[in-house]
Coordinates of C-alpha atoms in Angstrom, one line a residue:
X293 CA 3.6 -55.5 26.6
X294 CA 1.1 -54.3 23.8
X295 CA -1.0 -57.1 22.5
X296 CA -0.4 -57.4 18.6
X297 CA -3.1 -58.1 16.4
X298 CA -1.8 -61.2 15.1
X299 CA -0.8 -62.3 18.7
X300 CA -4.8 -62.3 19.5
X301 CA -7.7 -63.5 17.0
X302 CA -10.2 -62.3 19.3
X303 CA -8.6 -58.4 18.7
X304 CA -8.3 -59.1 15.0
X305 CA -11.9 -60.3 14.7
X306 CA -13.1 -57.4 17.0
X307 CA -10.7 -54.9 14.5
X308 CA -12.4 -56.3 11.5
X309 CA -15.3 -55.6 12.9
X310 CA -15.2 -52.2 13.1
X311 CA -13.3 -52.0 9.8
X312 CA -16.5 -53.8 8.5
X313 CA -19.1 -51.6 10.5
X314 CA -17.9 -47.7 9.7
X315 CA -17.0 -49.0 6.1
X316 CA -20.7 -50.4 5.7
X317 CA -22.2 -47.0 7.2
X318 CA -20.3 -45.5 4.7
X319 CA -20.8 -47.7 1.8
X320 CA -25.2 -47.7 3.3
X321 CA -25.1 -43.1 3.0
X322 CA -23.1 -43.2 0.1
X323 CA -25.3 -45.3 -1.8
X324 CA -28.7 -44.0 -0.7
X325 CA -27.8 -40.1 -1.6
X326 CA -26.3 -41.4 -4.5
X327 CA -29.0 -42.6 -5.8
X328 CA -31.2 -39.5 -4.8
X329 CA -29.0 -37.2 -6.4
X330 CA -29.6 -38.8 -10.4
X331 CA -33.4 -38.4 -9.3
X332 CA -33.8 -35.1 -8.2
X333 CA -34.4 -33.2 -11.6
X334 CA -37.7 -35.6 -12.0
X335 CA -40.0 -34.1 -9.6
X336 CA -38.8 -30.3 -10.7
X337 CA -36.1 -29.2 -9.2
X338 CA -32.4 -29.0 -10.1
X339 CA -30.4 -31.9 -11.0
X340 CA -30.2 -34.7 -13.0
X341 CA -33.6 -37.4 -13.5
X342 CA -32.5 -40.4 -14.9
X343 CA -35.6 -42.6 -15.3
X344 CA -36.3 -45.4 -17.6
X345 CA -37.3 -48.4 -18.4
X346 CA -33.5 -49.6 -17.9
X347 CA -33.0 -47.3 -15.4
X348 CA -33.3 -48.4 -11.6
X349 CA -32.0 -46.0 -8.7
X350 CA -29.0 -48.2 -7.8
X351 CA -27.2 -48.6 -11.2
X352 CA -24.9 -45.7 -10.0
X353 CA -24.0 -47.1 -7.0
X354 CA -23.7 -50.5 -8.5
X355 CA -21.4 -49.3 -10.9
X356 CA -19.6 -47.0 -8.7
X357 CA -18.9 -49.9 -6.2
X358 CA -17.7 -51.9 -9.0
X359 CA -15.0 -49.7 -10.3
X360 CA -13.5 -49.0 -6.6
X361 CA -13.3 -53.3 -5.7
X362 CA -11.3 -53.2 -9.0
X363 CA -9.0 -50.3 -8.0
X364 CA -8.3 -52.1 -4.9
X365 CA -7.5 -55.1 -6.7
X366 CA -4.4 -57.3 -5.5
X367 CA -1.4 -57.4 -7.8
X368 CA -2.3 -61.3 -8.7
X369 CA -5.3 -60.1 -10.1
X370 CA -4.0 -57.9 -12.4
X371 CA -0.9 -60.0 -13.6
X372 CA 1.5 -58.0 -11.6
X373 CA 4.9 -59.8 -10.0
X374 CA 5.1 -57.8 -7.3
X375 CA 3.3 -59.5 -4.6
X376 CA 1.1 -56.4 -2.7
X377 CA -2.2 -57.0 -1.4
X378 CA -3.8 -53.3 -3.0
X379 CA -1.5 -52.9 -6.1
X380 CA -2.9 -49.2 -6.2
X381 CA -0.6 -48.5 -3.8
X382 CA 3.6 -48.5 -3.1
X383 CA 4.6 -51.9 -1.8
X384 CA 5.8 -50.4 1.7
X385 CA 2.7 -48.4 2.6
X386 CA 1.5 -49.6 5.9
X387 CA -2.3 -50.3 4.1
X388 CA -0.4 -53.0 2.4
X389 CA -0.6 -55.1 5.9
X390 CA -3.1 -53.8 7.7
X391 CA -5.7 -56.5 6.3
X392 CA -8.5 -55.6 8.6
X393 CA -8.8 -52.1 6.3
X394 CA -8.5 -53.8 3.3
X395 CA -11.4 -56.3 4.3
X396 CA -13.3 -53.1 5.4
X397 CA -13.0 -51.4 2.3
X398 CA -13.7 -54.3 -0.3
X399 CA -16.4 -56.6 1.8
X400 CA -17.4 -53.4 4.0
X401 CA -18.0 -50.3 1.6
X402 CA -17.9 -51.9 -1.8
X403 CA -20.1 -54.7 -0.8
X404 CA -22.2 -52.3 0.7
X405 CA -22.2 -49.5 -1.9
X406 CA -23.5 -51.7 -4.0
X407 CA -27.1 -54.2 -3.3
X408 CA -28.1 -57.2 -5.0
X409 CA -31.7 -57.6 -3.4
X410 CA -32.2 -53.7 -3.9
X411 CA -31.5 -54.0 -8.2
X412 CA -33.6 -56.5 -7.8
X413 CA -36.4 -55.0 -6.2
X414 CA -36.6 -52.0 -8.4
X415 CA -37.3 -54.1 -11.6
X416 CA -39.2 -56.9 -10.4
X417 CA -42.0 -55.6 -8.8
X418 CA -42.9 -52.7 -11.6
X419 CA -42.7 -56.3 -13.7
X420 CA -45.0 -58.2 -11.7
X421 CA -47.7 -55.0 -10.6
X422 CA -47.4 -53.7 -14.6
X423 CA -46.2 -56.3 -16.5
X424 CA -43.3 -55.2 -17.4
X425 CA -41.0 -58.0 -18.2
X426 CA -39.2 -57.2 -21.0
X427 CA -38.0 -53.7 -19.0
X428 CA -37.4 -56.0 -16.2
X429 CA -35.0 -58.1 -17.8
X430 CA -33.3 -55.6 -20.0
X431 CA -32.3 -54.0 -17.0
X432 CA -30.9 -56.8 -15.4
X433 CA -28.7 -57.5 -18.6
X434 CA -28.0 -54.0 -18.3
X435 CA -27.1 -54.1 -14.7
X436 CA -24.6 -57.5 -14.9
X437 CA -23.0 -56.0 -17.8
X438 CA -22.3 -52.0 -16.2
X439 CA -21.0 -53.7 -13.5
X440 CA -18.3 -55.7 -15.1
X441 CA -17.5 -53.4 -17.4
X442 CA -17.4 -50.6 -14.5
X443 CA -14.8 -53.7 -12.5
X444 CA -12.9 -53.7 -15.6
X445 CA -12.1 -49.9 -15.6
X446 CA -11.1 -49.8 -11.9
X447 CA -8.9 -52.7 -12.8
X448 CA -7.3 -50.9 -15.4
X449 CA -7.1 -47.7 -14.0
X450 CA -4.7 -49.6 -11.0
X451 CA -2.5 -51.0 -13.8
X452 CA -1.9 -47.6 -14.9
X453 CA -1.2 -46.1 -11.1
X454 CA 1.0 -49.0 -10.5
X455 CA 2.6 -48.5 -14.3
X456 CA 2.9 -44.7 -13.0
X457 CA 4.4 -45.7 -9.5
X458 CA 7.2 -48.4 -10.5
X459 CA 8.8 -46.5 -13.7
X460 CA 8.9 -48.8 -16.6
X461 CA 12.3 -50.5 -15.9
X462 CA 10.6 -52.0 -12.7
X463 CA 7.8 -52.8 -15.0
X464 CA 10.0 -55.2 -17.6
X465 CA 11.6 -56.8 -14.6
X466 CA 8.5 -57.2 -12.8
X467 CA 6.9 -58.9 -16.2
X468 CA 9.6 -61.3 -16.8
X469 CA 9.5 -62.1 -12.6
X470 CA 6.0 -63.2 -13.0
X471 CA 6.6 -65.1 -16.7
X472 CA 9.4 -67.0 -14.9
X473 CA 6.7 -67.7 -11.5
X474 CA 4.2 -69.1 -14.2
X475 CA 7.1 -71.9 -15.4
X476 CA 8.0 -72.4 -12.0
X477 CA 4.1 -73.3 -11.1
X478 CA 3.9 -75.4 -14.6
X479 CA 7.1 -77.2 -13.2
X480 CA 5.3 -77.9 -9.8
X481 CA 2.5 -79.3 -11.8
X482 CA 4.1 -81.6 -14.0
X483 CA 6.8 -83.0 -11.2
X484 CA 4.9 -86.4 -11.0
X485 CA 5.5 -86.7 -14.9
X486 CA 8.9 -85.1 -15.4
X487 CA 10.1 -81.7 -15.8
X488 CA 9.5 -80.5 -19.6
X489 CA 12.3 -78.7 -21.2
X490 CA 12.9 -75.0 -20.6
X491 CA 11.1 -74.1 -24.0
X492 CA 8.1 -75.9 -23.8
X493 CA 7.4 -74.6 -20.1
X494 CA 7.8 -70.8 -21.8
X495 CA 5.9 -71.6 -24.2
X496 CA 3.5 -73.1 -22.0
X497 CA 3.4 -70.0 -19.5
X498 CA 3.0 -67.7 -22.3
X499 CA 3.0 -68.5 -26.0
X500 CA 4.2 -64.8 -27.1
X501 CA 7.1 -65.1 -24.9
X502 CA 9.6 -66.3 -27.6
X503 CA 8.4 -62.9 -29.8
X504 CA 8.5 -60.8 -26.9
X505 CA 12.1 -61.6 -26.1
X506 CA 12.9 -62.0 -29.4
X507 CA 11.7 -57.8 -30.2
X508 CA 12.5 -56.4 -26.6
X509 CA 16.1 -54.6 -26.1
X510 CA 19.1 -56.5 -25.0
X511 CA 18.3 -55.2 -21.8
X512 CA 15.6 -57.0 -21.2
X513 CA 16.5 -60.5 -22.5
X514 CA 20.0 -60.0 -20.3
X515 CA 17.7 -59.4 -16.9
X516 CA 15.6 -62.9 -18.1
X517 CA 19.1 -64.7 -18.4
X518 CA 20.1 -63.2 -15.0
X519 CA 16.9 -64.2 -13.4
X520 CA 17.1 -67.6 -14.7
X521 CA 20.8 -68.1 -12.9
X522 CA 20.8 -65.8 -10.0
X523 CA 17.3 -65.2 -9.1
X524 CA 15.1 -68.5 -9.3
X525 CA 11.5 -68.2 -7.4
X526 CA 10.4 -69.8 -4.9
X527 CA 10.0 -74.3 -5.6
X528 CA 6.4 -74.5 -5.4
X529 CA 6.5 -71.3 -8.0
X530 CA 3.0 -69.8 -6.6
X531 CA 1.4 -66.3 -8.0
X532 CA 2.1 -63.4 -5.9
X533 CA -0.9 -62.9 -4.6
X534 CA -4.5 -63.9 -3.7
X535 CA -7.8 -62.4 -5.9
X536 CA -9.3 -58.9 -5.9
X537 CA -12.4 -60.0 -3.8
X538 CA -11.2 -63.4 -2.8
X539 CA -8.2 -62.4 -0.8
X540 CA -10.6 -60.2 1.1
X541 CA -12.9 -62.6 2.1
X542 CA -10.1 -65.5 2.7
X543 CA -8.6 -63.0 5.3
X544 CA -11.6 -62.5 6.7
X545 CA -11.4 -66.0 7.9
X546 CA -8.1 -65.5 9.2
X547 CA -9.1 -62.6 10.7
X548 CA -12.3 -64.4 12.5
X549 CA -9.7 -66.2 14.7
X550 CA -10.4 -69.6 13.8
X551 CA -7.4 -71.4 14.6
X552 CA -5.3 -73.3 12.6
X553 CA -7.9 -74.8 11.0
X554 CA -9.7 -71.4 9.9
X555 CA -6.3 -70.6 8.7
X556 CA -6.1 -73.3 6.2
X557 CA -9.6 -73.2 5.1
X558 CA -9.1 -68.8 4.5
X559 CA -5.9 -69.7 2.0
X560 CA -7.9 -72.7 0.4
X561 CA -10.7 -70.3 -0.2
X562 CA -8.3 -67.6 -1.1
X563 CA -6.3 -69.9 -3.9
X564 CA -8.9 -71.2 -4.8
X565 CA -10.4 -68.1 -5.8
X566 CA -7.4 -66.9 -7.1
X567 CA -7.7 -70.0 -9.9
X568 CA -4.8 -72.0 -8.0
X569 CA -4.6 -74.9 -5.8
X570 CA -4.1 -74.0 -2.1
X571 CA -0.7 -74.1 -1.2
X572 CA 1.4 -77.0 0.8
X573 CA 4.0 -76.6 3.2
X574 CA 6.3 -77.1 0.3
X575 CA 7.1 -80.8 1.9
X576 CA 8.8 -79.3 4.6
X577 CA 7.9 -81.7 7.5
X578 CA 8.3 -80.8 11.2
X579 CA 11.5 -80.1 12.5
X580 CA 13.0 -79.8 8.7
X581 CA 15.3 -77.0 8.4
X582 CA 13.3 -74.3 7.1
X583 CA 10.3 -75.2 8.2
X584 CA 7.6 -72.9 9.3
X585 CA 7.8 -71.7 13.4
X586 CA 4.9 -72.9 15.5
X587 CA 1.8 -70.1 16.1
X588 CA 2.6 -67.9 19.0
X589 CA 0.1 -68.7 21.7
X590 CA -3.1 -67.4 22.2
X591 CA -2.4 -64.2 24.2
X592 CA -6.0 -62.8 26.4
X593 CA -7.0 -59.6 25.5
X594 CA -8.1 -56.7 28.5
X595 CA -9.9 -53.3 27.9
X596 CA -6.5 -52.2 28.6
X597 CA -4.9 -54.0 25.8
X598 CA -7.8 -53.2 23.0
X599 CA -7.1 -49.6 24.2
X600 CA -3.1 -50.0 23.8
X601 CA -3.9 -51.8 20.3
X602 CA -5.7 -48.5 19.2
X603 CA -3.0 -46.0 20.4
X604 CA -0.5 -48.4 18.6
X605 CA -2.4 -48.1 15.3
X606 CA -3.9 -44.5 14.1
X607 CA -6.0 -46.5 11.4
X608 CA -8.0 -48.6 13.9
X609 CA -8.6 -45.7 16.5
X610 CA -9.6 -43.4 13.6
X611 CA -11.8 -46.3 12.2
X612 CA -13.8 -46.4 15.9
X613 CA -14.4 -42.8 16.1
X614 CA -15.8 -42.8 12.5
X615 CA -18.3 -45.1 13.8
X616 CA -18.8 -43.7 16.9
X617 CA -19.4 -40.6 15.1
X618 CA -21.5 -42.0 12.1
X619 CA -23.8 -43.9 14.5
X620 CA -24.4 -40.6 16.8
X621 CA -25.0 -38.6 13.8
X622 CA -27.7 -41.2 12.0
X623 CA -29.4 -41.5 15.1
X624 CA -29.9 -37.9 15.8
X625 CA -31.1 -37.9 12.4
X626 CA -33.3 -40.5 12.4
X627 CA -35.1 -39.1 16.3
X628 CA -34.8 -34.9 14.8
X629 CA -35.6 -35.4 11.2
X630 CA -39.3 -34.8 10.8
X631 CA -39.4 -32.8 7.4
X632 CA -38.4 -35.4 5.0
X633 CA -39.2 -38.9 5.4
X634 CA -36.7 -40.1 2.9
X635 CA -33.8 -38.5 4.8
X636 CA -35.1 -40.2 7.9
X637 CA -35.2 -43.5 6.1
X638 CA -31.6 -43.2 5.2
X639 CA -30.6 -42.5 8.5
X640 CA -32.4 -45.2 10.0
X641 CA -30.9 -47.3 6.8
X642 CA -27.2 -46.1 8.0
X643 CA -27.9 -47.6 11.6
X644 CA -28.9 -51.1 10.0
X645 CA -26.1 -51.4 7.4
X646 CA -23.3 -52.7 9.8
X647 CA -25.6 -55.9 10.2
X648 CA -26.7 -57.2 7.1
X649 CA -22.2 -56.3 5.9
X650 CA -21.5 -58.3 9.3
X651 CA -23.8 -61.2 8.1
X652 CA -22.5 -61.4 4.6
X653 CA -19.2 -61.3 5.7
X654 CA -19.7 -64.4 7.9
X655 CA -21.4 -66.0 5.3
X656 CA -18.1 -65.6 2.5
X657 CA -16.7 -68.5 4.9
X658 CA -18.7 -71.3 3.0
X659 CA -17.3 -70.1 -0.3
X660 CA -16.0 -72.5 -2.3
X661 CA -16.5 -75.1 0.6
X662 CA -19.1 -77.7 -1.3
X663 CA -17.9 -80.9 -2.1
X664 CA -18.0 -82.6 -5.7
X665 CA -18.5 -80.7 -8.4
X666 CA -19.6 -78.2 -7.2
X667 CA -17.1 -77.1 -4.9
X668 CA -16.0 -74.2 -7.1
X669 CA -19.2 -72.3 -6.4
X670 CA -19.0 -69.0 -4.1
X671 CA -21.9 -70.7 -2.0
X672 CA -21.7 -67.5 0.5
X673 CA -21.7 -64.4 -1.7
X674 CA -24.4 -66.8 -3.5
X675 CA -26.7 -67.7 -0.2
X676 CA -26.1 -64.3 1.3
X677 CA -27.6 -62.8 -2.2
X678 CA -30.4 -65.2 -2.5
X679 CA -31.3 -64.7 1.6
X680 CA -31.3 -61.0 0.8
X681 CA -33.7 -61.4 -1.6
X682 CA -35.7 -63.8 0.1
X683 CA -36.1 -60.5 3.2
X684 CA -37.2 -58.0 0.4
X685 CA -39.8 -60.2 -0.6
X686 CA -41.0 -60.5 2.5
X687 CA -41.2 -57.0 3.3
X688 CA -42.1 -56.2 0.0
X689 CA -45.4 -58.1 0.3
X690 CA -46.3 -56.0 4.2
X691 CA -45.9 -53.1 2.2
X692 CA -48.0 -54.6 -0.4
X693 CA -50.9 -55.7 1.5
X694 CA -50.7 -54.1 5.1
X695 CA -49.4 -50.8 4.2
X696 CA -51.6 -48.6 5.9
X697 CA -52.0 -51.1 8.8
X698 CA -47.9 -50.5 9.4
X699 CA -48.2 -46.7 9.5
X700 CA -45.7 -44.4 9.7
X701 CA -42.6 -46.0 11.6
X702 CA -43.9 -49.2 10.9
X703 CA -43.0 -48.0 7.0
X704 CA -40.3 -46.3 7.5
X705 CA -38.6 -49.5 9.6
X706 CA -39.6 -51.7 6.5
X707 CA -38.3 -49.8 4.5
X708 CA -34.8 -49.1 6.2
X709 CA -34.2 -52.7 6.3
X710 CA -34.8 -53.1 2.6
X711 CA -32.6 -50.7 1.8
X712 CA -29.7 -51.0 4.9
X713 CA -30.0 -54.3 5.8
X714 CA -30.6 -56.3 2.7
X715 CA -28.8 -53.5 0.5
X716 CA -25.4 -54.0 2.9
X717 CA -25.9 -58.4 2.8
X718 CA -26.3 -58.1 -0.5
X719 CA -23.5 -57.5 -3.2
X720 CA -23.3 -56.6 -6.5
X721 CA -19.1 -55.7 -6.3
X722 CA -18.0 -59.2 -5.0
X723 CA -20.6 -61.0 -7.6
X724 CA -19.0 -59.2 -10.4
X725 CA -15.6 -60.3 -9.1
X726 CA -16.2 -63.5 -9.3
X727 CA -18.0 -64.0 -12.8
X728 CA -15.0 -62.0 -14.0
X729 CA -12.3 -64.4 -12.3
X730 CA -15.1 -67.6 -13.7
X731 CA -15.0 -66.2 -17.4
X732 CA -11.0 -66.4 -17.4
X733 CA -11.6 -70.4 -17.5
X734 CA -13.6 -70.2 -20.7
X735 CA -13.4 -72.7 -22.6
X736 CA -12.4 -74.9 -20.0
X737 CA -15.5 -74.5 -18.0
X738 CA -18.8 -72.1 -17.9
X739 CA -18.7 -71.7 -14.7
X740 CA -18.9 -67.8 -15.3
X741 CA -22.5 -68.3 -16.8
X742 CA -23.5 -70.8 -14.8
X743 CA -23.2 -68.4 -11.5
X744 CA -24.3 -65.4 -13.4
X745 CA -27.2 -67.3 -14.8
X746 CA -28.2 -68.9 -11.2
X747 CA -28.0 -65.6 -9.1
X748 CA -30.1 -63.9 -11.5
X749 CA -32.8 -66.4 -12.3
X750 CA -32.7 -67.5 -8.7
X751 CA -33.5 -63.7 -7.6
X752 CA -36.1 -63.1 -10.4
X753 CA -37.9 -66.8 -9.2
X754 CA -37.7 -65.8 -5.3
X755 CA -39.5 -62.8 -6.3
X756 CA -42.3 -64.3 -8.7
X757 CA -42.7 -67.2 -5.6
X758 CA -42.7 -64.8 -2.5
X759 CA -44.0 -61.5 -3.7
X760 CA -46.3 -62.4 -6.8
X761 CA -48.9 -63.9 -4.8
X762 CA -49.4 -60.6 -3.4
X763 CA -50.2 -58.8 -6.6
X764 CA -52.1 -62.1 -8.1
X765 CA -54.1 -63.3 -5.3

């Protein structure tokens, strides 16, 4: 009998990492020609030659990684009933479950299309070698704010697929679905203190409400009276589903095969992400009626059963030639290319992308694992930025000082893993995410400017501690 993915956390974590690998290659080539193509007009030729003080070479790619997290946004995200884990998409399209494709394309090629350590390298060292801090910091500003408001369009332009797939009669039932979820969740909440009354918990959930009903057709307040009676949600009264960026990383946990206790600490990470509590087993205790069946065991996975897993599922077996491809071609590129340097680079970058994606990926684990108060902090999007940051440096200051003494390959490798491995550990795609999901608690909490404001001064003081010493010394 075929092993099932779900039956086996050592095939789920080797599925991921595929997913994660041939989406990083892609997210690593995609970015680097990107980026040459807005530069080739400078030195003459044809095309366009964007240069400028607010310019660096992976805004594009920054911003282009941005808007495709947000069109692969979960329906929670975006306010949406329906509980579908890419709301771009019909609720029964088999990408919907397949979660190691999902965690490819969000952590794998958006995380990878777009490099934190990289948009910092281009402005800080033209700041530190020519003194150019003002430039330096306007295109930081610059860079946050593209990216967020590049998110925000890829979020938007899924509402308006999903507004285009579900008609707009599923669209009023699905809004008054998710009003009615939001009392249900305020009702959890205030159980220890009594249940409010009906009005103050719509009210509560959403203040227009009364308005809205009051203006909308009969229809619609008939289907909120029928929901009400016939229809009530679930008891604990949870949002559909978990955040953009969040749920990919949470089911990255699950999908590391953890056990039960990776489990839990994936949907704490994904709730929490998500802006709600991790959910209980709804006080269901063992042996209860309802309650949840035990885990199937742990079933051992043969070569035969990997290769009975990938006949069973054309998106895995397609994702492992990809990268079976991918990998052949870059390094036939980077051992035939002799004409261009840059083009080897890239190749070379390609073959070092998977990495730095798999590392960052690992890292999202500790995210929102500190304890006190500052257990709301993404502490592995944050330390795999900062450690990113830390390797340019590094290499930034042998290319500074010992640049001829590398010579060519020893160059060209540097290089490479600036740009492959530190561009793929680094995000800019899941960073955005998460000041965007942060600002929603304004005025609650800063914790939107506090993270924004630590990952970019902590990036701009690695650099003035690791790599000015080079310049000044």
């Amino acid at each position: 009998m075929m092993v099932r993915k779900r039956d086996s956390s050592t095939l789920r974590l080797l599925i991921t990492l595929i997913h994660l690998s041939v989406w990083a290659q892609l997210g690593v080539v995609t970015r680097a020609f990107l980026g040459k193509f807005f530069i080739l007009g400078c030195g003459g030729g044809w095309g366009p030659c964007l240069a400028g003080s607010l310019y660096f070479k992976d805004l594009p790619s920054n911003m282009l990684g941005s808007f495709i997290i947000g069109l692969f946004a979960a329906s929670s995200t975006l306010g949406l009933a329906v509980d579908k884990a890419l709301a771009l998409l019909p609720k029964g399209h088999p990408w919907q479950s397949n979660f190691e494709l999902q965690i490819g394309i969000r952590t794998g090629f958006c995380g990878s299309l777009t490099t934190f350590a990289s948009w910092f390298l281009e402005l800080m060292v033209p700041a530190i070698q020519q003194n150019l801090w003002v430039e330096a910091g306007a295109g930081l500003l610059v860079g946050l704010l593209a990216a967020i408001g590049s998110y925000s369009a890829g979020l938007h332009a899924a509402l308006a697929v999903d507004r285009w797939l579900v008609g707009e009669k599923d669209v009023l039932e699905q809004l008054e679905r998710y009003r009615s979820s939001q009392m249900q969740h305020l009702e959890g909440l205030r159980r220890d203190s009594g249940e409010l009354p009906q009005e103050e918990l719509m009210l509560e959930a959403e203040p227009d409400l009364p308005r809205i009903i009051t203006h909308e057709p009969a229809e619609l307040v008939e289907m909120h009276r029928k929901l009400h009676q016939l229809d009530p949600p679930p008891a604990d009264g949870g949002i559909a589903a978990d955040g953009a960026a969040a749920d990919a990383e949470a089911a990255a946990d699950a999908a590391a095969g953890k056990g039960g206790k990776g489990g839990g600490a994936a949907a704490a990470a994904a709730h929490q992400a998500g802006g709600q509590p991790p959910q209980r087993n709804g006080g269901v205790g063992a042996g209860a009626p309802g309650a949840a069946p035990p885990p199937p065991p742990e079933r051992q996975l043969s070569v035969a059963d990997f290769g009975a897993s990938l006949r069973g599922s054309r998106t895995d077996a397609a994702a492992l030639l990809l990268l079976a491809a991918f990998t052949a071609l870059a390094g036939l590129g980077l051992g035939l290319q002799d004409e261009h340097t840059w083009l080897r680079t890239i190749w070379a970058s390609v073959l070092l992308g998977p990495a730095g994606c798999i590392l960052r990926w690992y890292l999202s684990r500790f995210n929102y694992k500190l304890r006190g108060s500052w257990d709301w902090l993404p502490a592995g999007t944050f330390a795999a930025n900062m450690l990113g940051v830390t390797i340019d440096c590094a290499l930034q200051c042998v290319l500074q000082r010992r640049y001829e003494a590398a010579g060519y390959w020893g160059v060209l490798w540097l290089t490479a893993v600036q740009s492959g491995f530190c561009g793929s550990l680094t995000t800019v795609s899941t960073f955005v995410t998460e000041v965007v999901k942060f600002a929603d608690a304004i005025p609650e909490n800063f914790h939107a400017y506090t993270y924004a404001a630590m990952s970019l001064g902590g990036g701009a003081a690695l650099f003035l501690a690791l790599f000015g010493w080079s310049v000044w010394a």
